[in-house]
PDB file of C-alpha atoms in Angstrom:
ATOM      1  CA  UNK A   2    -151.191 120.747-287.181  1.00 61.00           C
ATOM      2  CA  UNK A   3    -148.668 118.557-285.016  1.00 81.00           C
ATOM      3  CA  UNK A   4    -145.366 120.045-285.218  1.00 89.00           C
ATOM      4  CA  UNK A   5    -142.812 118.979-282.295  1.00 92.00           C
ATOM      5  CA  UNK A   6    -139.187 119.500-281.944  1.00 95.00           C
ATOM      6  CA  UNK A   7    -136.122 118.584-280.431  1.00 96.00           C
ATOM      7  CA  UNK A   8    -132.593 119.495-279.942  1.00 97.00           C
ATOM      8  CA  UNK A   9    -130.118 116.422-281.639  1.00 97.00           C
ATOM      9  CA  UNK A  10    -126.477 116.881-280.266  1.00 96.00           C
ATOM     10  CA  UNK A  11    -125.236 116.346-283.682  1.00 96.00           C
ATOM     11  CA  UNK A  12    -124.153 119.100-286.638  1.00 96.00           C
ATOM     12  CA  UNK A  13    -127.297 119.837-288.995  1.00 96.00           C
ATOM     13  CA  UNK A  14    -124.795 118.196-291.557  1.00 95.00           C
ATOM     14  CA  UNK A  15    -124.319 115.096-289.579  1.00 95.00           C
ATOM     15  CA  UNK A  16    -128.710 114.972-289.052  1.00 96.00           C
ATOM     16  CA  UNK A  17    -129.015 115.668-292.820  1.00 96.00           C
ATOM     17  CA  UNK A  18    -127.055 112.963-293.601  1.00 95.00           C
ATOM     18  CA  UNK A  19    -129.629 110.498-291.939  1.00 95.00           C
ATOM     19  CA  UNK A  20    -132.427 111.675-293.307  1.00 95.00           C
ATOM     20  CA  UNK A  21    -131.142 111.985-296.660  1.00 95.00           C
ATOM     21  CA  UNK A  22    -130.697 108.210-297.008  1.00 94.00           C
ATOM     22  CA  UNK A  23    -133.624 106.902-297.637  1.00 92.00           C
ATOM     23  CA  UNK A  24    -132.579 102.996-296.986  1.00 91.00           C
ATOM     24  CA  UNK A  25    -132.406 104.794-293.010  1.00 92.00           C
ATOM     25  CA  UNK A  26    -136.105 105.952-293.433  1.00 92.00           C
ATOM     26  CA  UNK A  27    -137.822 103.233-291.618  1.00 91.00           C
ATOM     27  CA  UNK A  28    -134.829 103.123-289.028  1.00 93.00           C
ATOM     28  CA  UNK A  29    -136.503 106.806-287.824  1.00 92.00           C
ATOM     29  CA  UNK A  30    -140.197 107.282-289.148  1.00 90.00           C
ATOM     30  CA  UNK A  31    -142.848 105.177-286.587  1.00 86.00           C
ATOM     31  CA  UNK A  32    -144.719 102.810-287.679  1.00 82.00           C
ATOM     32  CA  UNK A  33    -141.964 102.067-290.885  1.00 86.00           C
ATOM     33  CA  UNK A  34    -140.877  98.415-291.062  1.00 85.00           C
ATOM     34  CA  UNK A  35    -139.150  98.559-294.041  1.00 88.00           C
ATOM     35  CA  UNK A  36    -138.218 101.149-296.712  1.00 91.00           C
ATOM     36  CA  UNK A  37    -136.445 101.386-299.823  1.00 90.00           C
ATOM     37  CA  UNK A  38    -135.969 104.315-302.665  1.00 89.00           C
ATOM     38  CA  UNK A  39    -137.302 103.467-305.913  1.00 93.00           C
ATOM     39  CA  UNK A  40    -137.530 106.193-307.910  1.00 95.00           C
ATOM     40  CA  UNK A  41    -134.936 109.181-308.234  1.00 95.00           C
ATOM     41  CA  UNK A  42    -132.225 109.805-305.860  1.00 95.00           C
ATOM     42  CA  UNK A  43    -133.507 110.798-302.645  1.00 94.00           C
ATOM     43  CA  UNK A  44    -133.900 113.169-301.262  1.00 96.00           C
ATOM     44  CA  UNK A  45    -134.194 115.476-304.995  1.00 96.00           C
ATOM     45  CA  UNK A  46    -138.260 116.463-305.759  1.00 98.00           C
ATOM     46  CA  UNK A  47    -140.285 113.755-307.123  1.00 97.00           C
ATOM     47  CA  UNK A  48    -138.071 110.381-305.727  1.00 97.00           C
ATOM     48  CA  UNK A  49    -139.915 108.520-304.091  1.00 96.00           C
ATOM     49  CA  UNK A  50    -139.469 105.396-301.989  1.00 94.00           C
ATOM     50  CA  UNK A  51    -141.611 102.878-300.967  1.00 93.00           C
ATOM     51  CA  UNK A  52    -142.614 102.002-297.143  1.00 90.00           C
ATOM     52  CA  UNK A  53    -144.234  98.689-295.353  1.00 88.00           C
ATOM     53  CA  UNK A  54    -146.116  98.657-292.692  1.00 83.00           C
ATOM     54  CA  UNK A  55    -146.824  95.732-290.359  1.00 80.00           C
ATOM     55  CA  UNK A  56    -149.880  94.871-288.319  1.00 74.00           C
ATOM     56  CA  UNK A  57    -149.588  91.940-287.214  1.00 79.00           C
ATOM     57  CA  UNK A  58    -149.721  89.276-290.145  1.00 84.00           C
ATOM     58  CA  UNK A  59    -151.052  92.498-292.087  1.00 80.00           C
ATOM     59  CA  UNK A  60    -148.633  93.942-294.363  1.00 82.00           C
ATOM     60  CA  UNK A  61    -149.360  97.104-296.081  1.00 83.00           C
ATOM     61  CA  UNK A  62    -147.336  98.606-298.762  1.00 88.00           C
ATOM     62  CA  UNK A  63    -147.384 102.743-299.354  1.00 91.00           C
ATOM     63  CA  UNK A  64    -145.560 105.021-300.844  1.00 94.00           C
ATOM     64  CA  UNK A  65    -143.505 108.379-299.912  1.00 94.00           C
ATOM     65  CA  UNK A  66    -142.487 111.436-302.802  1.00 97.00           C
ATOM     66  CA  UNK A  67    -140.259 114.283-301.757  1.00 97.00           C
ATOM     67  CA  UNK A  68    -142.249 117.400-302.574  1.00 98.00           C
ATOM     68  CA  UNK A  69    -139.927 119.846-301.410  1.00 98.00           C
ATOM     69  CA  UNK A  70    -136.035 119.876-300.638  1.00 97.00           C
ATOM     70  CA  UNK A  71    -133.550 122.864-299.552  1.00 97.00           C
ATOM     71  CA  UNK A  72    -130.392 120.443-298.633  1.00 96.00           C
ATOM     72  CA  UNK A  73    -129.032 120.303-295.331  1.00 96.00           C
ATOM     73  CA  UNK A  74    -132.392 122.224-294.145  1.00 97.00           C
ATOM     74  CA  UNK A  75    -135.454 121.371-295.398  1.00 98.00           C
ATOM     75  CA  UNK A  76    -137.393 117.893-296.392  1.00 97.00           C
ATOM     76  CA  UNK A  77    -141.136 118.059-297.476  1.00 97.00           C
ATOM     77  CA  UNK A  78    -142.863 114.519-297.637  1.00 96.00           C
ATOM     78  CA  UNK A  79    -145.846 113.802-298.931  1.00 95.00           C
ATOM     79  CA  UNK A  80    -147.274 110.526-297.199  1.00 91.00           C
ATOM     80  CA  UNK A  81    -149.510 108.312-298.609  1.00 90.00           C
ATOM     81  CA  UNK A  82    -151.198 106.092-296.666  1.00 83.00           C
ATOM     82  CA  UNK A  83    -153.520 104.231-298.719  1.00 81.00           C
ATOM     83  CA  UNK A  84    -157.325 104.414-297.932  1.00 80.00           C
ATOM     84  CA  UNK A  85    -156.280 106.917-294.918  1.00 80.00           C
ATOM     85  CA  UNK A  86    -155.170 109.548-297.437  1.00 86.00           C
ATOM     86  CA  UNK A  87    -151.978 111.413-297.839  1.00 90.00           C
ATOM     87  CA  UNK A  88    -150.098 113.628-295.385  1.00 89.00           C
ATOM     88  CA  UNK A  89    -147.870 116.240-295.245  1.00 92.00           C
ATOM     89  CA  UNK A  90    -144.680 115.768-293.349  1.00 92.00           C
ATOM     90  CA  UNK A  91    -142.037 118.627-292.983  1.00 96.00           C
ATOM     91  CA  UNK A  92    -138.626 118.376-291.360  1.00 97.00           C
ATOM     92  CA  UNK A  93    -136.576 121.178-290.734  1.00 98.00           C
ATOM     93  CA  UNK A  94    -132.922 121.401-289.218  1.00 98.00           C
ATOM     94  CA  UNK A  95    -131.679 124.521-287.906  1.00 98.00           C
ATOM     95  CA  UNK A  96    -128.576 125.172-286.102  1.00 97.00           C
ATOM     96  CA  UNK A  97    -128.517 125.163-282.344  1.00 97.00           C
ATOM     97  CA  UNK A  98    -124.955 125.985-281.178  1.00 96.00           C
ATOM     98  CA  UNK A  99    -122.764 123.080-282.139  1.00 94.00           C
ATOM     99  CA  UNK A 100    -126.016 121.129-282.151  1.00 97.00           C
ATOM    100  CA  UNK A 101    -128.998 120.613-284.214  1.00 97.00           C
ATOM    101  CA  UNK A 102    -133.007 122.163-283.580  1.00 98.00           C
ATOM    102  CA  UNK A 103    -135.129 119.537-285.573  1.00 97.00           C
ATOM    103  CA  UNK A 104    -138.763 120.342-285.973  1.00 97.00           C
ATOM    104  CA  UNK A 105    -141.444 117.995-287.363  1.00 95.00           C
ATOM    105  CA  UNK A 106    -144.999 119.516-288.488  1.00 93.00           C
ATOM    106  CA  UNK A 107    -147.281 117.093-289.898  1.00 88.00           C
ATOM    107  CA  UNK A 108    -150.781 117.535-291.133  1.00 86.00           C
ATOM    108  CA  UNK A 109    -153.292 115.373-293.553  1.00 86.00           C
ATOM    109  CA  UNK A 110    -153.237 116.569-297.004  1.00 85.00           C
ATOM    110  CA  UNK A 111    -156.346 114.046-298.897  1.00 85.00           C
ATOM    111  CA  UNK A 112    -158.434 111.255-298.217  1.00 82.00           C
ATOM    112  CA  UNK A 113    -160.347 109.888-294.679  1.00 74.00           C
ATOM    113  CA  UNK A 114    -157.024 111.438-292.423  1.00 72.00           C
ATOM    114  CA  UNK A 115    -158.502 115.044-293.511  1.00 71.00           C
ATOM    115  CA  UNK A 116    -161.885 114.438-293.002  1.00 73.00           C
ATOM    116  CA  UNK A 117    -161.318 112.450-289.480  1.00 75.00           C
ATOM    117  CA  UNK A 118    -158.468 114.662-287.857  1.00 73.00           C
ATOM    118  CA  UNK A 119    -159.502 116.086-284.727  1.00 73.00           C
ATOM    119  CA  UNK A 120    -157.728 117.024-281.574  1.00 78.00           C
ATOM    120  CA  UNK A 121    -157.565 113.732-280.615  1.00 77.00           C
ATOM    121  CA  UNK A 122    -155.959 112.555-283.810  1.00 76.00           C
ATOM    122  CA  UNK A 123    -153.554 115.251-283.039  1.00 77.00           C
ATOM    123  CA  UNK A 124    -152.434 113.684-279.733  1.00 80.00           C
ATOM    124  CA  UNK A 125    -151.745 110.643-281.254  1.00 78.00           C
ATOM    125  CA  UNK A 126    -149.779 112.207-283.680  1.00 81.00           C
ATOM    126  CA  UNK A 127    -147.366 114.268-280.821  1.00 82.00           C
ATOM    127  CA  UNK A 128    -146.730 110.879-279.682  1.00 85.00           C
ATOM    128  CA  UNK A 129    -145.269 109.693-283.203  1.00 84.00           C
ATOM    129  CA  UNK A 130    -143.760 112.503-283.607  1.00 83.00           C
ATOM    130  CA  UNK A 131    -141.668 112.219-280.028  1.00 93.00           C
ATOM    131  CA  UNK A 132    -140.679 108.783-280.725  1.00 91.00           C
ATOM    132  CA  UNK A 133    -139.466 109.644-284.240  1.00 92.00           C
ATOM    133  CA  UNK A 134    -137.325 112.593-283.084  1.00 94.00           C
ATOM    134  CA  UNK A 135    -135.770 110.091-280.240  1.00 96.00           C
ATOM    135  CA  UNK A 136    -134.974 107.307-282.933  1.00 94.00           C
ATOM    136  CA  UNK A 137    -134.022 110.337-285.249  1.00 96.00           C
ATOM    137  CA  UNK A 138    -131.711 111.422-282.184  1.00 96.00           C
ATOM    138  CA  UNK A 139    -130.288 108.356-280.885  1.00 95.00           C
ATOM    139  CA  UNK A 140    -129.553 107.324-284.871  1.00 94.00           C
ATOM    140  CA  UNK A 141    -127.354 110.433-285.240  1.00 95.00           C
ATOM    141  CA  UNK A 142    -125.870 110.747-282.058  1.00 93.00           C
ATOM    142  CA  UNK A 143    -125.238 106.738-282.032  1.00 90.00           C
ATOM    143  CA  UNK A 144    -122.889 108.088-284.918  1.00 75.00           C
ATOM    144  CA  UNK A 145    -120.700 110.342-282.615  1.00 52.00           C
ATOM    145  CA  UNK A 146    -119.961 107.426-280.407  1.00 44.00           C
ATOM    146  CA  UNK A 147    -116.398 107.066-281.417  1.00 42.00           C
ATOM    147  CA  UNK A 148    -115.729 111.128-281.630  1.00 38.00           C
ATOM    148  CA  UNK A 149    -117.003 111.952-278.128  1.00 41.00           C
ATOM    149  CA  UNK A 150    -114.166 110.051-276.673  1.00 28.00           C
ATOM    150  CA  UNK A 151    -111.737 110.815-279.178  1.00 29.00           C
ATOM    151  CA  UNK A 152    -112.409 114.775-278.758  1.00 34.00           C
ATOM    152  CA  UNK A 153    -112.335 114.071-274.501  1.00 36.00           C
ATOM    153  CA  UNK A 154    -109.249 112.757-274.430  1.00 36.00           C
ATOM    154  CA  UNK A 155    -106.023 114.592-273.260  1.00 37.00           C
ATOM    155  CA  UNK A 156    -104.651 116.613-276.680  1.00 39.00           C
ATOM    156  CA  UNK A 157    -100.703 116.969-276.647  1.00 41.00           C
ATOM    157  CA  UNK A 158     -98.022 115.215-274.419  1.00 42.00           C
ATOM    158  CA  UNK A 159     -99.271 113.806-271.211  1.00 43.00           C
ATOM    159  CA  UNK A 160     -98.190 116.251-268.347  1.00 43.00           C
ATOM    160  CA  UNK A 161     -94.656 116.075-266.848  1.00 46.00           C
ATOM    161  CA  UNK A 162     -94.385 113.812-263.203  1.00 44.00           C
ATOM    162  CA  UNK A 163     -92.362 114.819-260.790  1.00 46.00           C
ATOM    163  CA  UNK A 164     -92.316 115.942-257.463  1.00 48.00           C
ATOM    164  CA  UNK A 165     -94.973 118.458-256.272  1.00 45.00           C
ATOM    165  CA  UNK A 166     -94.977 121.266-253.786  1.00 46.00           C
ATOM    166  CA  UNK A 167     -94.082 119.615-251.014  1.00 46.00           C
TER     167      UNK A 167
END
């Protein structure tokens, strides 16, 4: 199994909110150029949305179902991948201080991806997985932009000038 992790310096709330819009999916998820829901509301069990991905001139359409959702904590995907299969991807958020601990754990579920995963496979999938949690980071914390310098700036009237000790 690939599982990876990383600390967001954003509230789980604010991290949830991301990946609980699933017109943001291919914004995050490697190897995603496009994505839109399609069936449900995402992120409930059972909606699904549907993904492209882009070779080249190739263009292959799949498909993503939630299988598994505990709101502001948990998202279970189920991947499918045409002729590779279907795999299992699992998100979690915990809390981390004022921040967020976001862990990713990935494994084939059917199809060729099962029967060819190996520990090279697995490499190749720590890599995905690091550059998903960085888009996944710099989406959320792209968000705070704004807030960072609004909550560093002086709070209350600006201090009184004068003459010092002299």
């Amino acid at each position: 199994m690939a599982v990876r992790h990383r600390v967001i310096r954003r509230s789980p709330g604010d991290v949830w909110a991301v990946l609980a819009d699933g017109t943001r999916y291919a914004d995050w998820v490697v190897g995603t150029a496009a994505a839109r829901p399609v069936h449900g509301r995402w992120p409930e069990v059972g909606s699904t949305l549907v993904y492209e991905v882009r070779l080249g001139p190739v263009r292959l359409a799949n498909r993503t179902v939630v299988r598994a959702c505990v709101e502001g904590r948990e998202l279970e995907l189920e991947a499918h991948a045409g002729p590779l299969g279907t795999a299992r991807i699992a998100v979690e958020i915990r809390p981390w201080g004022d921040d967020s601990l976001v862990i990713i754990d990935e494994h084939p579920l059917r199809g060729a991806g099962g029967t060819l995963h190996n520990p090279a496979v697995e490499v190749i999938i720590q890599v995905r997985h690091r550059a998903m949690l960085k888009r996944l980071a710099d989406l959320c914390e792209a968000q705070d932009t704004a807030g960072e310098a609004v909550r560093a700036a002086p709070v209350g009237p600006p201090a009184p000038h004068g003459p010092g000790p002299g």
